[in-house]
């Protein structure tokens, strides 16, 4: 029979054990999931190379639309395009930050660019417009997403390879986009007929800013006003987030201000304008970013607003946007925000389930597109002034 003192000692030991258990279970996952986050923030060459090899292998074997689960052929082909585009960005960013890896990863980056420019990959855009984006550069139609996303890659390649074989095309696309912006009374280029999205125009603007800064492009008459639109006209006055869509006829917001579009816009703008990119990150942090037990997340909608999200945000659960959480990694690294980056990475690690196999690593739940996006976001470069 337990004596009172023994009984007290017994329960004291149990209370200590329980406290230790909950202490370890609440801190161990945070510590474990954050380890790689610290390494990614620092640009650890081993971590970078292992994921880059997985993405490069995906590019080299090729990606097909059928690999993506969607009932929409358009979305399947957009995701195929997005895989090559994000893969190229990530691999080229690595070439900038780690010149010693250039010989290994530049060939895959260039193969991804060749795929971006192929008729097969650009067919989704041609089908929507009834014309090919690259053979109609003298025309008036926007093609904002295809041309903008592609042109960012071409400009970045020129920064890595000064004698880039894509230089002439980069010049032509930049000239076409700048001309279309001058001629567009609403100030926003359409992605598809009747559809205009600020985030796609952010890729257009980011590419023009790079072309202007590094390659002598003369686009200040359109880039200046467009930056103002991202700071004011296309930005919700209360939350500071970018409107997800704009009415292409009347230049008014036609969707809510949302974090998925804002976070990706901030990434594209980081290639050429530090001020605007920083403004958008500040709004994301004050309005949408939060953490629980050290695991960071970004809500899709402003405080006090709820919504179901869509294909851009990913499934919104408890208000959290997978896309915005992932895209904000890029801004956190680009602006040197280590705390935010590691918090967000913990969540990406927990949900992405990264594994290493030999000299490669991958996020199991990401698939080809998810791994390409993560490589681009995790290797985002310091924001350009």
Short mmCIF file of C-alpha atoms in Angstrom, two decimals:
data_model
loop_
_atom_site.label_atom_id
_atom_site.label_comp_id
_atom_site.label_asym_id
_atom_site.label_seq_id
_atom_site.Cartn_x
_atom_site.Cartn_y
_atom_site.Cartn_z
CA UNK A 1 0.00 0.00 0.00
CA UNK A 2 1.28 3.47 -0.95
CA UNK A 3 2.01 5.78 1.92
CA UNK A 4 0.93 9.45 1.57
CA UNK A 5 4.51 10.50 0.84
CA UNK A 6 4.97 7.70 -1.70
CA UNK A 7 1.60 8.55 -3.27
CA UNK A 8 2.65 12.18 -3.56
CA UNK A 9 6.02 11.19 -5.03
CA UNK A 10 4.31 8.85 -7.52
CA UNK A 11 2.02 11.57 -8.87
CA UNK A 12 4.81 14.12 -8.89
CA UNK A 13 6.86 11.82 -11.12
CA UNK A 14 3.85 11.33 -13.40
CA UNK A 15 3.23 15.06 -13.61
CA UNK A 16 6.87 15.64 -14.51
CA UNK A 17 6.71 12.86 -17.09
CA UNK A 18 3.53 14.28 -18.62
CA UNK A 19 5.03 17.78 -18.70
CA UNK A 20 8.15 16.44 -20.40
CA UNK A 21 6.04 14.47 -22.88
CA UNK A 22 3.99 17.47 -23.91
CA UNK A 23 7.08 19.65 -23.89
CA UNK A 24 8.89 17.32 -26.29
CA UNK A 25 5.88 16.72 -28.52
CA UNK A 26 5.22 20.45 -28.83
CA UNK A 27 8.83 21.44 -29.50
CA UNK A 28 10.39 18.41 -31.24
CA UNK A 29 8.32 18.63 -34.46
CA UNK A 30 8.97 22.37 -34.66
CA UNK A 31 12.69 21.83 -34.15
CA UNK A 32 12.88 18.92 -36.57
CA UNK A 33 10.88 20.56 -39.36
CA UNK A 34 12.82 23.79 -38.96
CA UNK A 35 16.28 22.27 -39.39
CA UNK A 36 16.11 22.19 -43.17
CA UNK A 37 14.50 25.62 -43.19
CA UNK A 38 17.62 27.13 -41.66
CA UNK A 39 19.74 25.41 -44.31
CA UNK A 40 17.55 26.56 -47.19
CA UNK A 41 17.56 30.14 -45.93
CA UNK A 42 21.36 30.04 -45.83
CA UNK A 43 21.51 28.57 -49.34
CA UNK A 44 23.12 25.31 -48.20
CA UNK A 45 24.63 23.82 -51.35
CA UNK A 46 23.77 20.21 -50.45
CA UNK A 47 20.08 20.94 -49.91
CA UNK A 48 19.94 23.07 -53.05
CA UNK A 49 21.67 20.52 -55.26
CA UNK A 50 19.58 17.56 -54.11
CA UNK A 51 16.21 19.13 -54.93
CA UNK A 52 17.63 20.70 -58.09
CA UNK A 53 18.68 17.25 -59.33
CA UNK A 54 15.13 15.97 -58.88
CA UNK A 55 13.70 18.93 -60.78
CA UNK A 56 16.36 18.66 -63.49
CA UNK A 57 15.57 14.98 -63.91
CA UNK A 58 11.88 15.84 -64.32
CA UNK A 59 12.75 18.37 -67.03
CA UNK A 60 15.05 15.94 -68.82
CA UNK A 61 12.49 13.14 -68.92
CA UNK A 62 9.74 15.55 -69.97
CA UNK A 63 6.36 16.43 -68.51
CA UNK A 64 2.96 15.71 -70.03
CA UNK A 65 -0.42 17.27 -69.29
CA UNK A 66 -1.83 13.86 -68.39
CA UNK A 67 0.37 13.75 -65.28
CA UNK A 68 -1.84 16.36 -63.62
CA UNK A 69 -5.17 15.44 -62.06
CA UNK A 70 -7.84 17.83 -63.25
CA UNK A 71 -11.01 17.61 -65.27
CA UNK A 72 -9.91 20.75 -67.10
CA UNK A 73 -7.60 20.34 -70.08
CA UNK A 74 -6.71 24.02 -69.74
CA UNK A 75 -5.53 23.58 -66.15
CA UNK A 76 -3.58 20.44 -67.05
CA UNK A 77 -1.71 22.30 -69.78
CA UNK A 78 -1.22 25.39 -67.61
CA UNK A 79 0.40 23.18 -64.98
CA UNK A 80 2.66 21.56 -67.56
CA UNK A 81 3.71 25.07 -68.62
CA UNK A 82 4.11 26.10 -64.97
CA UNK A 83 6.33 23.12 -64.22
CA UNK A 84 8.83 24.08 -66.91
CA UNK A 85 8.63 27.76 -66.02
CA UNK A 86 9.22 27.32 -62.29
CA UNK A 87 11.90 24.70 -62.96
CA UNK A 88 13.76 27.13 -65.20
CA UNK A 89 13.50 29.93 -62.63
CA UNK A 90 14.74 27.73 -59.80
CA UNK A 91 17.64 26.29 -61.77
CA UNK A 92 18.69 29.71 -63.07
CA UNK A 93 18.53 31.23 -59.58
CA UNK A 94 20.85 28.45 -58.45
CA UNK A 95 23.27 29.31 -61.26
CA UNK A 96 23.33 32.90 -59.98
CA UNK A 97 23.81 32.04 -56.32
CA UNK A 98 26.02 28.99 -56.80
CA UNK A 99 28.20 29.50 -59.90
CA UNK A 100 29.97 26.23 -59.12
CA UNK A 101 26.73 24.39 -59.93
CA UNK A 102 26.21 26.07 -63.28
CA UNK A 103 27.73 23.24 -65.32
CA UNK A 104 25.38 20.73 -63.70
CA UNK A 105 22.11 22.66 -63.84
CA UNK A 106 22.29 25.18 -66.70
CA UNK A 107 21.65 22.51 -69.38
CA UNK A 108 18.41 21.46 -67.65
CA UNK A 109 17.36 25.10 -67.28
CA UNK A 110 17.87 25.62 -71.00
CA UNK A 111 15.95 22.47 -71.83
CA UNK A 112 13.07 23.78 -69.71
CA UNK A 113 13.18 27.03 -71.69
CA UNK A 114 13.14 25.12 -74.97
CA UNK A 115 10.05 23.30 -73.73
CA UNK A 116 8.40 26.58 -72.72
CA UNK A 117 8.89 27.81 -76.27
CA UNK A 118 7.65 24.62 -77.92
CA UNK A 119 4.36 24.58 -79.81
CA UNK A 120 3.13 21.76 -77.59
CA UNK A 121 3.54 23.72 -74.37
CA UNK A 122 2.24 27.04 -75.68
CA UNK A 123 -0.76 25.39 -77.36
CA UNK A 124 -3.08 26.06 -74.38
CA UNK A 125 -2.60 29.79 -74.84
CA UNK A 126 -2.96 29.59 -78.61
CA UNK A 127 -6.21 27.66 -78.27
CA UNK A 128 -7.69 30.29 -75.95
CA UNK A 129 -6.71 33.21 -78.18
CA UNK A 130 -7.08 31.60 -81.59
CA UNK A 131 -3.54 32.70 -82.42
CA UNK A 132 0.00 31.75 -81.47
CA UNK A 133 1.59 34.03 -78.89
CA UNK A 134 5.05 34.00 -80.48
CA UNK A 135 3.99 34.46 -84.09
CA UNK A 136 1.58 37.28 -83.27
CA UNK A 137 3.92 39.61 -81.39
CA UNK A 138 3.00 42.45 -83.75
CA UNK A 139 -0.66 42.06 -82.80
CA UNK A 140 -2.71 43.72 -80.04
CA UNK A 141 -3.75 40.77 -77.85
CA UNK A 142 -2.30 40.47 -74.36
CA UNK A 143 -1.24 36.84 -73.84
CA UNK A 144 -0.17 38.18 -70.43
CA UNK A 145 0.45 34.88 -68.65
CA UNK A 146 2.28 32.98 -71.36
CA UNK A 147 4.41 35.89 -72.52
CA UNK A 148 4.98 37.36 -69.05
CA UNK A 149 6.00 34.14 -67.33
CA UNK A 150 8.17 33.13 -70.27
CA UNK A 151 9.81 36.54 -70.55
CA UNK A 152 10.84 36.51 -66.89
CA UNK A 153 12.72 33.29 -67.58
CA UNK A 154 14.35 34.63 -70.75
CA UNK A 155 15.55 37.78 -68.97
CA UNK A 156 16.89 35.76 -66.06
CA UNK A 157 18.74 33.47 -68.47
CA UNK A 158 20.46 36.53 -69.94
CA UNK A 159 21.66 37.48 -66.48
CA UNK A 160 23.23 34.04 -66.15
CA UNK A 161 24.47 33.79 -69.76
CA UNK A 162 25.29 37.25 -71.17
CA UNK A 163 25.50 35.83 -74.71
CA UNK A 164 22.16 34.07 -74.31
CA UNK A 165 20.73 32.41 -77.41
CA UNK A 166 17.34 33.67 -76.18
CA UNK A 167 18.37 37.35 -76.15
CA UNK A 168 16.70 38.27 -79.44
CA UNK A 169 13.41 36.69 -78.42
CA UNK A 170 13.58 38.42 -75.02
CA UNK A 171 14.00 41.76 -76.83
CA UNK A 172 11.06 41.04 -79.15
CA UNK A 173 8.69 39.92 -76.39
CA UNK A 174 9.67 42.87 -74.19
CA UNK A 175 9.01 45.32 -77.01
CA UNK A 176 5.65 43.70 -77.78
CA UNK A 177 4.51 43.74 -74.14
CA UNK A 178 5.58 47.35 -73.62
CA UNK A 179 3.78 48.43 -76.81
CA UNK A 180 0.60 46.60 -75.81
CA UNK A 181 0.64 48.28 -72.42
CA UNK A 182 0.99 51.68 -74.07
CA UNK A 183 -1.98 50.92 -76.29
CA UNK A 184 -4.18 49.36 -73.57
CA UNK A 185 -6.56 51.99 -72.12
CA UNK A 186 -7.28 49.93 -68.98
CA UNK A 187 -3.58 49.53 -68.22
CA UNK A 188 -3.85 45.77 -67.75
CA UNK A 189 -3.13 43.06 -70.31
CA UNK A 190 -5.53 40.18 -70.65
CA UNK A 191 -4.41 36.63 -69.93
CA UNK A 192 -7.21 35.14 -72.00
CA UNK A 193 -9.95 37.00 -73.88
CA UNK A 194 -11.98 38.91 -71.29
CA UNK A 195 -9.81 37.76 -68.36
CA UNK A 196 -7.27 40.06 -66.70
CA UNK A 197 -5.23 39.15 -63.62
CA UNK A 198 -2.77 41.41 -61.81
CA UNK A 199 -0.50 38.48 -60.91
CA UNK A 200 0.04 37.66 -64.59
CA UNK A 201 0.74 41.32 -65.25
CA UNK A 202 3.26 41.20 -62.40
CA UNK A 203 5.24 38.70 -64.46
CA UNK A 204 5.00 41.08 -67.43
CA UNK A 205 6.21 43.97 -65.29
CA UNK A 206 8.98 41.96 -63.64
CA UNK A 207 10.31 40.92 -67.03
CA UNK A 208 10.22 44.50 -68.37
CA UNK A 209 11.98 45.84 -65.29
CA UNK A 210 14.77 43.29 -65.76
CA UNK A 211 15.00 44.05 -69.47
CA UNK A 212 15.16 47.75 -68.66
CA UNK A 213 17.73 47.43 -65.88
CA UNK A 214 20.14 44.93 -67.39
CA UNK A 215 19.70 45.03 -71.16
CA UNK A 216 18.97 48.62 -72.11
CA UNK A 217 15.22 48.37 -72.59
CA UNK A 218 13.38 51.69 -72.71
CA UNK A 219 10.10 50.96 -70.94
CA UNK A 220 9.99 53.53 -68.14
CA UNK A 221 6.86 55.14 -69.58
CA UNK A 222 4.93 51.92 -68.93
CA UNK A 223 6.77 50.38 -65.97
CA UNK A 224 6.42 53.50 -63.81
CA UNK A 225 2.63 53.79 -64.10
CA UNK A 226 2.26 50.03 -63.78
CA UNK A 227 4.18 50.01 -60.50
CA UNK A 228 1.79 52.69 -59.26
CA UNK A 229 -1.15 50.47 -60.16
CA UNK A 230 0.32 47.66 -58.08
CA UNK A 231 0.80 50.05 -55.18
CA UNK A 232 -2.62 51.71 -55.41
CA UNK A 233 -5.21 50.95 -58.11
CA UNK A 234 -4.96 47.14 -58.02
CA UNK A 235 -4.36 47.03 -54.28
CA UNK A 236 -7.13 46.93 -51.70
CA UNK A 237 -6.98 50.09 -49.61
CA UNK A 238 -7.89 48.34 -46.36
CA UNK A 239 -5.89 45.10 -46.47
CA UNK A 240 -3.10 46.08 -48.83
CA UNK A 241 -3.57 42.86 -50.81
CA UNK A 242 -3.75 42.74 -54.59
CA UNK A 243 -7.14 42.09 -56.18
CA UNK A 244 -7.18 38.64 -57.72
CA UNK A 245 -8.87 39.77 -60.94
CA UNK A 246 -9.68 43.00 -62.75
CA UNK A 247 -12.62 43.69 -65.05
CA UNK A 248 -10.88 43.94 -68.41
CA UNK A 249 -13.42 46.42 -69.78
CA UNK A 250 -13.78 48.86 -66.89
CA UNK A 251 -10.49 48.34 -65.00
CA UNK A 252 -12.34 47.65 -61.74
CA UNK A 253 -11.74 44.84 -59.27
CA UNK A 254 -13.79 41.76 -60.14
CA UNK A 255 -12.54 39.47 -57.36
CA UNK A 256 -11.51 39.79 -53.73
CA UNK A 257 -8.05 40.91 -52.59
CA UNK A 258 -6.25 37.63 -51.97
CA UNK A 259 -2.93 36.35 -50.73
CA UNK A 260 -2.17 33.79 -53.45
CA UNK A 261 -2.06 36.45 -56.15
CA UNK A 262 -0.36 38.98 -53.88
CA UNK A 263 2.43 36.61 -52.85
CA UNK A 264 3.24 35.49 -56.40
CA UNK A 265 3.08 39.10 -57.58
CA UNK A 266 5.60 40.05 -54.90
CA UNK A 267 7.95 37.34 -56.18
CA UNK A 268 7.75 38.50 -59.80
CA UNK A 269 8.17 42.14 -58.84
CA UNK A 270 11.23 41.25 -56.75
CA UNK A 271 13.17 40.86 -59.99
CA UNK A 272 13.08 44.59 -60.55
CA UNK A 273 11.45 46.72 -57.86
CA UNK A 274 12.38 46.40 -54.20
CA UNK A 275 9.92 49.02 -52.97
CA UNK A 276 6.74 47.50 -54.38
CA UNK A 277 7.77 43.95 -53.52
CA UNK A 278 8.44 45.04 -49.94
CA UNK A 279 5.08 46.81 -49.69
CA UNK A 280 3.28 43.63 -50.73
CA UNK A 281 5.24 41.48 -48.28
CA UNK A 282 4.42 43.92 -45.48
CA UNK A 283 0.71 43.60 -46.29
CA UNK A 284 0.94 39.81 -46.38
CA UNK A 285 2.65 39.75 -42.99
CA UNK A 286 0.25 42.15 -41.30
CA UNK A 287 -2.94 40.80 -42.84
CA UNK A 288 -2.51 37.10 -43.61
CA UNK A 289 0.63 35.55 -42.11
CA UNK A 290 0.44 33.79 -38.77
CA UNK A 291 1.88 30.80 -36.96
CA UNK A 292 0.81 28.06 -34.58
CA UNK A 293 3.42 26.33 -32.42
CA UNK A 294 6.10 27.68 -34.73
CA UNK A 295 4.46 26.45 -37.95
CA UNK A 296 3.76 29.38 -40.24
CA UNK A 297 0.90 29.80 -42.66
CA UNK A 298 -0.70 32.45 -44.84
CA UNK A 299 -4.46 32.93 -45.05
CA UNK A 300 -5.96 33.42 -48.49
CA UNK A 301 -8.32 36.24 -47.51
CA UNK A 302 -7.90 39.39 -45.39
CA UNK A 303 -8.83 39.38 -41.72
CA UNK A 304 -12.57 39.05 -41.23
CA UNK A 305 -13.15 37.76 -44.77
CA UNK A 306 -13.78 34.12 -45.62
CA UNK A 307 -13.96 32.32 -48.93
CA UNK A 308 -13.62 28.95 -50.57
CA UNK A 309 -10.62 29.78 -52.72
CA UNK A 310 -10.11 28.26 -56.14
CA UNK A 311 -7.54 26.57 -58.34
CA UNK A 312 -5.07 29.41 -57.69
CA UNK A 313 -5.14 29.21 -53.90
CA UNK A 314 -5.38 25.44 -53.59
CA UNK A 315 -7.85 23.96 -51.10
CA UNK A 316 -8.52 26.58 -48.44
CA UNK A 317 -8.79 24.80 -45.08
CA UNK A 318 -9.41 26.92 -41.97
CA UNK A 319 -8.71 29.90 -44.21
CA UNK A 320 -5.14 28.78 -44.99
CA UNK A 321 -3.89 28.97 -48.57
CA UNK A 322 -1.30 26.35 -49.62
CA UNK A 323 -0.28 28.49 -52.60
CA UNK A 324 0.16 31.71 -50.63
CA UNK A 325 2.07 29.90 -47.89
CA UNK A 326 4.49 28.48 -50.46
CA UNK A 327 4.86 31.63 -52.55
CA UNK A 328 5.56 33.80 -49.50
CA UNK A 329 8.70 31.74 -48.86
CA UNK A 330 10.26 33.56 -51.81
CA UNK A 331 9.57 37.02 -50.43
CA UNK A 332 10.74 36.02 -46.96
CA UNK A 333 14.07 34.84 -48.33
CA UNK A 334 14.38 37.68 -50.81
CA UNK A 335 13.90 40.28 -48.07
CA UNK A 336 16.06 38.45 -45.52
CA UNK A 337 13.20 37.62 -43.13
CA UNK A 338 14.67 34.49 -41.55
CA UNK A 339 11.96 34.07 -38.89
CA UNK A 340 9.09 34.12 -41.38
CA UNK A 341 10.95 31.88 -43.81
CA UNK A 342 11.70 29.18 -41.24
CA UNK A 343 8.15 29.26 -39.87
CA UNK A 344 6.69 28.82 -43.35
CA UNK A 345 9.22 26.16 -44.23
CA UNK A 346 8.23 24.11 -41.18
CA UNK A 347 4.72 23.89 -42.60
CA UNK A 348 6.01 23.08 -46.09
CA UNK A 349 8.18 20.35 -44.59
CA UNK A 350 5.34 18.90 -42.55
CA UNK A 351 2.84 18.85 -45.42
CA UNK A 352 5.26 18.21 -48.28
CA UNK A 353 6.97 15.19 -46.70
CA UNK A 354 10.44 15.65 -48.23
CA UNK A 355 12.56 12.54 -48.68
CA UNK A 356 16.09 11.99 -49.93
CA UNK A 357 17.04 9.19 -52.30
CA UNK A 358 20.72 8.99 -53.09
CA UNK A 359 21.83 12.38 -54.36
CA UNK A 360 18.30 13.67 -54.97
CA UNK A 361 15.44 14.88 -52.78
CA UNK A 362 11.80 15.67 -53.41
CA UNK A 363 8.61 16.72 -51.71
CA UNK A 364 6.47 13.60 -52.05
CA UNK A 365 3.13 15.38 -52.03
CA UNK A 366 4.25 18.01 -54.53
CA UNK A 367 4.62 16.12 -57.79
CA UNK A 368 6.46 17.70 -60.74
CA UNK A 369 4.84 21.13 -60.38
CA UNK A 370 5.10 21.26 -56.60
CA UNK A 371 8.79 20.39 -56.61
CA UNK A 372 9.51 22.96 -59.32
CA UNK A 373 7.64 25.66 -57.40
CA UNK A 374 9.41 24.81 -54.16
CA UNK A 375 12.80 24.97 -55.86
CA UNK A 376 12.01 28.42 -57.26
CA UNK A 377 10.62 29.75 -53.97
CA UNK A 378 13.35 28.27 -51.76
CA UNK A 379 16.13 29.68 -53.96
CA UNK A 380 14.61 33.14 -54.51
CA UNK A 381 17.34 35.75 -54.72
CA UNK A 382 17.73 39.02 -52.80
CA UNK A 383 15.18 41.54 -53.98
CA UNK A 384 16.57 43.92 -56.59
CA UNK A 385 16.52 47.64 -55.70
#
